[in-house]
mmCIF file with all atom_site columns, C-alpha atoms in Angstrom:
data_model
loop_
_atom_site.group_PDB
_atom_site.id
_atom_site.type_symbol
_atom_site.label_atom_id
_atom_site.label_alt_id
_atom_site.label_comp_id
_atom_site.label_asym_id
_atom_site.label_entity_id
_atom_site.label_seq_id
_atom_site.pdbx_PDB_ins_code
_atom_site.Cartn_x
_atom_site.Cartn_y
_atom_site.Cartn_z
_atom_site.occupancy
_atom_site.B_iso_or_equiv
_atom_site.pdbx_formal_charge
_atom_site.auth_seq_id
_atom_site.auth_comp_id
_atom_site.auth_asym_id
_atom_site.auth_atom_id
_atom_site.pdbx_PDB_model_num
ATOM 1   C CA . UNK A 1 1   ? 18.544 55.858  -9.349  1.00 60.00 ? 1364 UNK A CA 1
ATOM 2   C CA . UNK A 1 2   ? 21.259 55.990  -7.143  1.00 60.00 ? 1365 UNK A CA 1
ATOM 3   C CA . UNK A 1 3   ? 24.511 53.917  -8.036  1.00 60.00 ? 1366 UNK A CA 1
ATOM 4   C CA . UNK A 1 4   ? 24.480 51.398  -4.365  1.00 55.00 ? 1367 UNK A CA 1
ATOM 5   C CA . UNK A 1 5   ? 20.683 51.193  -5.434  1.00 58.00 ? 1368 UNK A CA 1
ATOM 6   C CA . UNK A 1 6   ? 21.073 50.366  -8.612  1.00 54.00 ? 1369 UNK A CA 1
ATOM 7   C CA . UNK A 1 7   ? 23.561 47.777  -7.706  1.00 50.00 ? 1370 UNK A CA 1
ATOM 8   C CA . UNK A 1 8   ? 21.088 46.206  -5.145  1.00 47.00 ? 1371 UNK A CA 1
ATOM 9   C CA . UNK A 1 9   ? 18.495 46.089  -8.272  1.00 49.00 ? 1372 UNK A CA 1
ATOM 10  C CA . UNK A 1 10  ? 21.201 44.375  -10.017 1.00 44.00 ? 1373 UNK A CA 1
ATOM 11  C CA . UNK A 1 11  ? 21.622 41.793  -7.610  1.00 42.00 ? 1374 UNK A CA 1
ATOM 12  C CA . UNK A 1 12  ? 18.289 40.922  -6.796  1.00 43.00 ? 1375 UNK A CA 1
ATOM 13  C CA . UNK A 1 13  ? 17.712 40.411  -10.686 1.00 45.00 ? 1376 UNK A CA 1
ATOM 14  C CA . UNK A 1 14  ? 20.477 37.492  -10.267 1.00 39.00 ? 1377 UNK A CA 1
ATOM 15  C CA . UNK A 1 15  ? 19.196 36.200  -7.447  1.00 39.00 ? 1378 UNK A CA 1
ATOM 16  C CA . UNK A 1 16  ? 15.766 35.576  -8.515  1.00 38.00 ? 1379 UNK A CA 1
ATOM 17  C CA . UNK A 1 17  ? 16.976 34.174  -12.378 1.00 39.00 ? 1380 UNK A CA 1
ATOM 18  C CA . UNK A 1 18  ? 19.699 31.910  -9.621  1.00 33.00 ? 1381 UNK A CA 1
ATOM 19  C CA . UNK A 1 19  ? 16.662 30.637  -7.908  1.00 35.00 ? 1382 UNK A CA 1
ATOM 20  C CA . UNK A 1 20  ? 14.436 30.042  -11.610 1.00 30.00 ? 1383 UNK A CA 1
ATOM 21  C CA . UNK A 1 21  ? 17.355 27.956  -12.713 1.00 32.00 ? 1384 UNK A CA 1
ATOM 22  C CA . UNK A 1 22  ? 17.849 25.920  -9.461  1.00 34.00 ? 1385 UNK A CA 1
ATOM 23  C CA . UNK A 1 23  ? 13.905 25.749  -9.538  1.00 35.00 ? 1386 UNK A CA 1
ATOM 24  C CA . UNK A 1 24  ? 14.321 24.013  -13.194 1.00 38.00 ? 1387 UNK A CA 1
ATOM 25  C CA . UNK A 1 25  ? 17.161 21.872  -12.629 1.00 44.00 ? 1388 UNK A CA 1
ATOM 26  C CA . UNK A 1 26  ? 15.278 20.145  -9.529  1.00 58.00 ? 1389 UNK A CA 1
ATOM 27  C CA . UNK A 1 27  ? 12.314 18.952  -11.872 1.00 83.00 ? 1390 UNK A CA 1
ATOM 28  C CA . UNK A 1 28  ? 12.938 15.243  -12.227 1.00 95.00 ? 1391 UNK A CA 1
ATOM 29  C CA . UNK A 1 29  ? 10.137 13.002  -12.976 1.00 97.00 ? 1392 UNK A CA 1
ATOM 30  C CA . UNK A 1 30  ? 11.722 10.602  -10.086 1.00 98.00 ? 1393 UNK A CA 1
ATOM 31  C CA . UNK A 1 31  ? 12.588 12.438  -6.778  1.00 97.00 ? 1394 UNK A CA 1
ATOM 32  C CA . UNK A 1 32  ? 13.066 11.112  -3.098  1.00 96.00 ? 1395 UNK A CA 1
ATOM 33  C CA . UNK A 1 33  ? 10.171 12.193  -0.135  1.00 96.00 ? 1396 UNK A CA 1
ATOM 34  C CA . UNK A 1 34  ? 10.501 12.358  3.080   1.00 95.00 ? 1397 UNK A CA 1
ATOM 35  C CA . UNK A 1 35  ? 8.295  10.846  5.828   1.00 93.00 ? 1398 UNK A CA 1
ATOM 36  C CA . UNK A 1 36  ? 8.656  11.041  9.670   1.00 92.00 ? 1399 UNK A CA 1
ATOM 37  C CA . UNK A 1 37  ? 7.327  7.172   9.773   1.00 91.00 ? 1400 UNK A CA 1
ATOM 38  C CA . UNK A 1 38  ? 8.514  5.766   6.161   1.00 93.00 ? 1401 UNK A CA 1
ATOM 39  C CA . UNK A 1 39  ? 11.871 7.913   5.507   1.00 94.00 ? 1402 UNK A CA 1
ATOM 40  C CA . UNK A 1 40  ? 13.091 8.695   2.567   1.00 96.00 ? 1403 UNK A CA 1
ATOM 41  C CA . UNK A 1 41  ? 10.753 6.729   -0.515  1.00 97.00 ? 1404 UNK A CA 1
ATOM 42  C CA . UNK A 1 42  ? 10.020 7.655   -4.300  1.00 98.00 ? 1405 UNK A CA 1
ATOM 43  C CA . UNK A 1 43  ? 8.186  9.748   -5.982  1.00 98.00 ? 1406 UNK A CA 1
ATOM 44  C CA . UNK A 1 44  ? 7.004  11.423  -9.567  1.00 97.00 ? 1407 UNK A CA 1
ATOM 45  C CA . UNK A 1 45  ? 7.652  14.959  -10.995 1.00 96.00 ? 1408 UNK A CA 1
ATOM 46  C CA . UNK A 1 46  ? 4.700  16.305  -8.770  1.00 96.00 ? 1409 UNK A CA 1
ATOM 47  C CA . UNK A 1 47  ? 5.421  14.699  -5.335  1.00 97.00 ? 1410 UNK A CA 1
ATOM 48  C CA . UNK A 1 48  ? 2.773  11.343  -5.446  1.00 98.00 ? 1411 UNK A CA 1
ATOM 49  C CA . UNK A 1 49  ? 3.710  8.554   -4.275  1.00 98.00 ? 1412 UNK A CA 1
ATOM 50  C CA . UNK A 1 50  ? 5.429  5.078   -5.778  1.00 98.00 ? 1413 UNK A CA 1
ATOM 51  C CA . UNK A 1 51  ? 4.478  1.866   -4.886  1.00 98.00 ? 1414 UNK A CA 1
ATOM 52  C CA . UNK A 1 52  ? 5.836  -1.765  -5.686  1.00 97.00 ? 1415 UNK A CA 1
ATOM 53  C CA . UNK A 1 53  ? 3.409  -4.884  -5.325  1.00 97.00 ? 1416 UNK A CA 1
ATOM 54  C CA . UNK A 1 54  ? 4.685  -8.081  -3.719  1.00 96.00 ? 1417 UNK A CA 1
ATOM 55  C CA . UNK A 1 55  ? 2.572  -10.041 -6.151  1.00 95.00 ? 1418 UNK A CA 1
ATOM 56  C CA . UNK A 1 56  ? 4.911  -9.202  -8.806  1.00 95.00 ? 1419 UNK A CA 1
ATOM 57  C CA . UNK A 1 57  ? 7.718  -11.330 -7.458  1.00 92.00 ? 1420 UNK A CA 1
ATOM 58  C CA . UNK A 1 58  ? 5.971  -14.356 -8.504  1.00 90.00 ? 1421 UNK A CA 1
ATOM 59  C CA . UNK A 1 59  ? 6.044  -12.985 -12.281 1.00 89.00 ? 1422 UNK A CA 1
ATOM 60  C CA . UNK A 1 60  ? 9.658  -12.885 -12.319 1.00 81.00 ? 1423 UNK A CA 1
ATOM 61  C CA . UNK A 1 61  ? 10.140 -8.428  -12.700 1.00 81.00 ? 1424 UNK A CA 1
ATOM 62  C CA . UNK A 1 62  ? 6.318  -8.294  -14.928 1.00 92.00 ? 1425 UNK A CA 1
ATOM 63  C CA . UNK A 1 63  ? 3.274  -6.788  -13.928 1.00 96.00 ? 1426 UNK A CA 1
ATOM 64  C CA . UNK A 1 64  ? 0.620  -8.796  -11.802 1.00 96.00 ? 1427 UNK A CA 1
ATOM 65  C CA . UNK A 1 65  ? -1.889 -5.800  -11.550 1.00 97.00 ? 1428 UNK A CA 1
ATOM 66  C CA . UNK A 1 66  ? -4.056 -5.639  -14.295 1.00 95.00 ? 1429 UNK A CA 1
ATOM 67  C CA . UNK A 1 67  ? -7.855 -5.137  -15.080 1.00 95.00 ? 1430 UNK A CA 1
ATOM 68  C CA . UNK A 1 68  ? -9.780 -3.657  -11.942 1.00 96.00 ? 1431 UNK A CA 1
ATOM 69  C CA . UNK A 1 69  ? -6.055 -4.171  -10.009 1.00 97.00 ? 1432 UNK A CA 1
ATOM 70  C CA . UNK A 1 70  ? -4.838 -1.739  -12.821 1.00 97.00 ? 1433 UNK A CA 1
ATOM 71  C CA . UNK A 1 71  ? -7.867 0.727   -12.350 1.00 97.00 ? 1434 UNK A CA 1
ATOM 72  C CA . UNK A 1 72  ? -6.622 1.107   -8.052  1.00 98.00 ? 1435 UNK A CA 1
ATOM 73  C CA . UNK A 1 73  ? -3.497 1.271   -8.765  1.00 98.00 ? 1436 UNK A CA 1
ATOM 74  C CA . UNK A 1 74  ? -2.370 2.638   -12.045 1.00 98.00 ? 1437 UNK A CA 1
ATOM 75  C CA . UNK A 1 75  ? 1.514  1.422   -13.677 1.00 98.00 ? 1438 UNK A CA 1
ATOM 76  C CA . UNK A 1 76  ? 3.627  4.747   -13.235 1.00 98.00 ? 1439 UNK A CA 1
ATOM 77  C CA . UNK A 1 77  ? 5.475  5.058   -16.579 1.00 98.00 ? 1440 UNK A CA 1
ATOM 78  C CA . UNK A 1 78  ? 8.529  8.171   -17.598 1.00 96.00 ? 1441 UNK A CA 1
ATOM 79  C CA . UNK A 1 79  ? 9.378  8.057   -21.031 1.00 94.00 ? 1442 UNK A CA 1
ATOM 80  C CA . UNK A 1 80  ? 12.399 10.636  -20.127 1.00 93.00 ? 1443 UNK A CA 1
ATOM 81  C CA . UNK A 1 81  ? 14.052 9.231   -17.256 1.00 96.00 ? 1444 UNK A CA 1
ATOM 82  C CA . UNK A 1 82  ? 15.491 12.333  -14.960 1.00 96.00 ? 1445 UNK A CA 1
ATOM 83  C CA . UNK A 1 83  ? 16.938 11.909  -11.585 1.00 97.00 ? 1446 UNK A CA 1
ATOM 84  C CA . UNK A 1 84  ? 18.486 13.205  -8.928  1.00 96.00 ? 1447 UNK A CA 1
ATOM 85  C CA . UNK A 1 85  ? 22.640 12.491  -8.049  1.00 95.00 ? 1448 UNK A CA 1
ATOM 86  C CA . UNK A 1 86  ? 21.181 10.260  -4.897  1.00 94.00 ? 1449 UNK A CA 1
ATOM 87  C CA . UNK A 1 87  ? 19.342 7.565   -6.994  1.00 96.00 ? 1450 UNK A CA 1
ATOM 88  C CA . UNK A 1 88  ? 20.668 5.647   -9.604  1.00 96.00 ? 1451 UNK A CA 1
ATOM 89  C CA . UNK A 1 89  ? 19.595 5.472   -13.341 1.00 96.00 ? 1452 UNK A CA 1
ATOM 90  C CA . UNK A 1 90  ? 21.439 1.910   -13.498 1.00 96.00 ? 1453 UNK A CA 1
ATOM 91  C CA . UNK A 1 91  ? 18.430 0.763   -11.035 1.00 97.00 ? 1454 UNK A CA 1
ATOM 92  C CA . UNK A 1 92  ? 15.761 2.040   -13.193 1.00 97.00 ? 1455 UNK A CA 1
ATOM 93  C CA . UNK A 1 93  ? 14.249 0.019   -16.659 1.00 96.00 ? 1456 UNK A CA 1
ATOM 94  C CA . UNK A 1 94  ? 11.102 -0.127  -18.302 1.00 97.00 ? 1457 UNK A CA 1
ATOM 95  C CA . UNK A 1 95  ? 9.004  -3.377  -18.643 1.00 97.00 ? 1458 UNK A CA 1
ATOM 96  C CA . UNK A 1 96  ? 6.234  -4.147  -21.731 1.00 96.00 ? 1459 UNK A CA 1
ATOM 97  C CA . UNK A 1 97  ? 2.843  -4.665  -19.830 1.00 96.00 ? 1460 UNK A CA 1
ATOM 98  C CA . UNK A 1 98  ? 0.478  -7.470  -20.795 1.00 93.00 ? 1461 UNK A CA 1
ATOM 99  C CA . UNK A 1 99  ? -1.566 -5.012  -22.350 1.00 94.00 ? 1462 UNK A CA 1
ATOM 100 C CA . UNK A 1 100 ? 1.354  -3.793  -24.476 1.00 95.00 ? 1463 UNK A CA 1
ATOM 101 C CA . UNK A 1 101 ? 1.677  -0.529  -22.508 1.00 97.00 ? 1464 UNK A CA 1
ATOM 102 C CA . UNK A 1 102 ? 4.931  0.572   -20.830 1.00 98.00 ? 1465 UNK A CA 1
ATOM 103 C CA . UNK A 1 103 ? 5.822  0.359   -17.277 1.00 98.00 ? 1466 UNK A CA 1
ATOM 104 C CA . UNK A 1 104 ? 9.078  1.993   -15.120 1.00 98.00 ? 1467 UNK A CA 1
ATOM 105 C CA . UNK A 1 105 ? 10.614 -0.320  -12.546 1.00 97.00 ? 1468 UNK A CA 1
ATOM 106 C CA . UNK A 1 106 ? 12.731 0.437   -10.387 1.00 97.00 ? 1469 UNK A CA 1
ATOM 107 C CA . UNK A 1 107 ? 15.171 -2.652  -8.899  1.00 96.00 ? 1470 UNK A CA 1
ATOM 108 C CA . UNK A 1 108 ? 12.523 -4.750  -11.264 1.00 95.00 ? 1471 UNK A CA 1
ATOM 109 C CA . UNK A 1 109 ? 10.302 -4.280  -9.347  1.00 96.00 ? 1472 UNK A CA 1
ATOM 110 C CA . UNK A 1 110 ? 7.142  -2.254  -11.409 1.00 98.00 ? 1473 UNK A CA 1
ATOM 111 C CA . UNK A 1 111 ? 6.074  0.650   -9.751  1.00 98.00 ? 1474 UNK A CA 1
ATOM 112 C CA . UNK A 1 112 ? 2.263  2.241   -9.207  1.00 98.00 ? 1475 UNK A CA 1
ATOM 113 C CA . UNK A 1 113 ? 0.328  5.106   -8.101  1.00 98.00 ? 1476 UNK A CA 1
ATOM 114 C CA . UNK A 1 114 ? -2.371 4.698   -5.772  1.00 98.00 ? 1477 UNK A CA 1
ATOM 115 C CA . UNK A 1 115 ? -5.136 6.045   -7.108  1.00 98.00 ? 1478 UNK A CA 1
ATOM 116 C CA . UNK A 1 116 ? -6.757 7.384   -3.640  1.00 98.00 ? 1479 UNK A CA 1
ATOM 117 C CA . UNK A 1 117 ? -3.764 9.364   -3.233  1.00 98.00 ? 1480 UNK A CA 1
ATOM 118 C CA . UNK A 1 118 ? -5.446 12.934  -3.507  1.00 97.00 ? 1481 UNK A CA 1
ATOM 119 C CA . UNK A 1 119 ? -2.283 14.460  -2.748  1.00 97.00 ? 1482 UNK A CA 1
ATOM 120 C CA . UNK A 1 120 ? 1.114  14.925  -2.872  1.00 96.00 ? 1483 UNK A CA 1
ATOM 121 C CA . UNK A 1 121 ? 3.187  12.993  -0.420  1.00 95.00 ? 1484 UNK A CA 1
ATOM 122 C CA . UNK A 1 122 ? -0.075 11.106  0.653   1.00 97.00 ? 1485 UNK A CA 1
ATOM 123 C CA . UNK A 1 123 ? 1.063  7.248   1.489   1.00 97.00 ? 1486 UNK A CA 1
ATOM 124 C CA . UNK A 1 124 ? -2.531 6.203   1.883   1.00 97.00 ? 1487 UNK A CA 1
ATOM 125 C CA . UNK A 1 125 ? -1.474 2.465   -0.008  1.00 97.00 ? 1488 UNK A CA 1
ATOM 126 C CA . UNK A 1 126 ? 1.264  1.514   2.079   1.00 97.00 ? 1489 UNK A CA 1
ATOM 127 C CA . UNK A 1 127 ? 0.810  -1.612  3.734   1.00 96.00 ? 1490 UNK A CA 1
ATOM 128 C CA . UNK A 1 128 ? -3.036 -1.985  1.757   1.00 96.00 ? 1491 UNK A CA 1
ATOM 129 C CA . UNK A 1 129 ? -4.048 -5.547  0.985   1.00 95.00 ? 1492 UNK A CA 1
ATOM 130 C CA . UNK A 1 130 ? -2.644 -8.201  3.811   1.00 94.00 ? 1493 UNK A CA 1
ATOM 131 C CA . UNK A 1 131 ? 0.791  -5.677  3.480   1.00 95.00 ? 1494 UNK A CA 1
ATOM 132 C CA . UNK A 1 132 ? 1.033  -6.667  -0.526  1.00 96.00 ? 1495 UNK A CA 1
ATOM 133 C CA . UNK A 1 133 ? 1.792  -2.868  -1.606  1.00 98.00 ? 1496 UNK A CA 1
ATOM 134 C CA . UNK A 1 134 ? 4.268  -0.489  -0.537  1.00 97.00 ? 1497 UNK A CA 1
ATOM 135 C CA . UNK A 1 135 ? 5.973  2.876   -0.821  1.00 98.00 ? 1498 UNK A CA 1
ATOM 136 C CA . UNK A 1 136 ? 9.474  1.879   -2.771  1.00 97.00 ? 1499 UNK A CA 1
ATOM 137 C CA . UNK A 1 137 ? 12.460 2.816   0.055   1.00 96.00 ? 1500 UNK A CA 1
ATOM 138 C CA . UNK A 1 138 ? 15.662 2.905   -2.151  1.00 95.00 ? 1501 UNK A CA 1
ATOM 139 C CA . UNK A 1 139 ? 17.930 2.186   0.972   1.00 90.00 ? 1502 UNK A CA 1
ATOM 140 C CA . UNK A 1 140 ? 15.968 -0.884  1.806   1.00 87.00 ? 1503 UNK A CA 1
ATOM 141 C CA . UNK A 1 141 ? 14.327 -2.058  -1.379  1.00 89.00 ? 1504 UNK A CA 1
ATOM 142 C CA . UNK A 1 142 ? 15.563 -5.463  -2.325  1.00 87.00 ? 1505 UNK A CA 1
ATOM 143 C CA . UNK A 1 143 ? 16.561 -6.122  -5.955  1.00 88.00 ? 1506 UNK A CA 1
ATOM 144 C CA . UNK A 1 144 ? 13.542 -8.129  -7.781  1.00 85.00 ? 1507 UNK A CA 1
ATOM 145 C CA . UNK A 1 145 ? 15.436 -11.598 -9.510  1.00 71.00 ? 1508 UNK A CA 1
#
């Protein structure tokens, strides 16, 4: 093999172990999405959707979906916390459930899947039930007291 060849070999190997660890480093189990209608809202390690529930201002930062509200639209728990520079850990806890399961909020406010979200960055439970559940905006998303 030719020395300039060899060279190019050499620097494709570093490119591709450049974009592995890049790759890696983006992997946090809380990311920002990107919707033409929503903007920019949360989401887990593999892209679906977060909610928040209005109901659970009246419960003072707990949980207000349980039972067959549970089973629609499951708690979204991280026991390792990773996130990207633009969101802030600070703004992130976890809450005991009635059940004595954990729960990640975010603001207070306990966030959700949607369980007929079949996809990543499907939204399908924004605005659902009289506008009681939706997508968690971190711009706009009002701190839960």
């Amino acid at each position: 093999m030719s020395k300039s060849r060899m060279i190019a070999f050499l620097l494709l190997c570093v490119s591709l172990l450049s974009i592995s660890a890049l790759a890696e480093d983006e992997s946090y189990s809380v990311n920002i999405s990107v919707n033409k209608f929503l903007g920019s809202y949360l989401v887990n390690e593999t892209g679906f959707s977060l909610y928040y529930y209005l109901n659970d201002s009246s419960v003072h930062g707990m949980s207000a979906c349980d039972g067959e509200c549970a089973k629609m639209w499951p708690p979204f728990y991280v026991e390792n916390l990773s996130l990207p520079e633009s969101l802030n850990p600070y703004h992130f806890s976890v809450i005991e459930r009635a059940d004595g399961s954990k729960q990640t909020t975010f603001k207070n406010w306990p966030l959700y899947f949607y369980s007929k979200d079949s996809s990543p960055g499907d939204v399908r439970g924004n605005g659902l039930e009289d506008d009681r559940w939706h997508v968690v905006v971190p711009a706009d998303q009002p701190e839960l007291i």
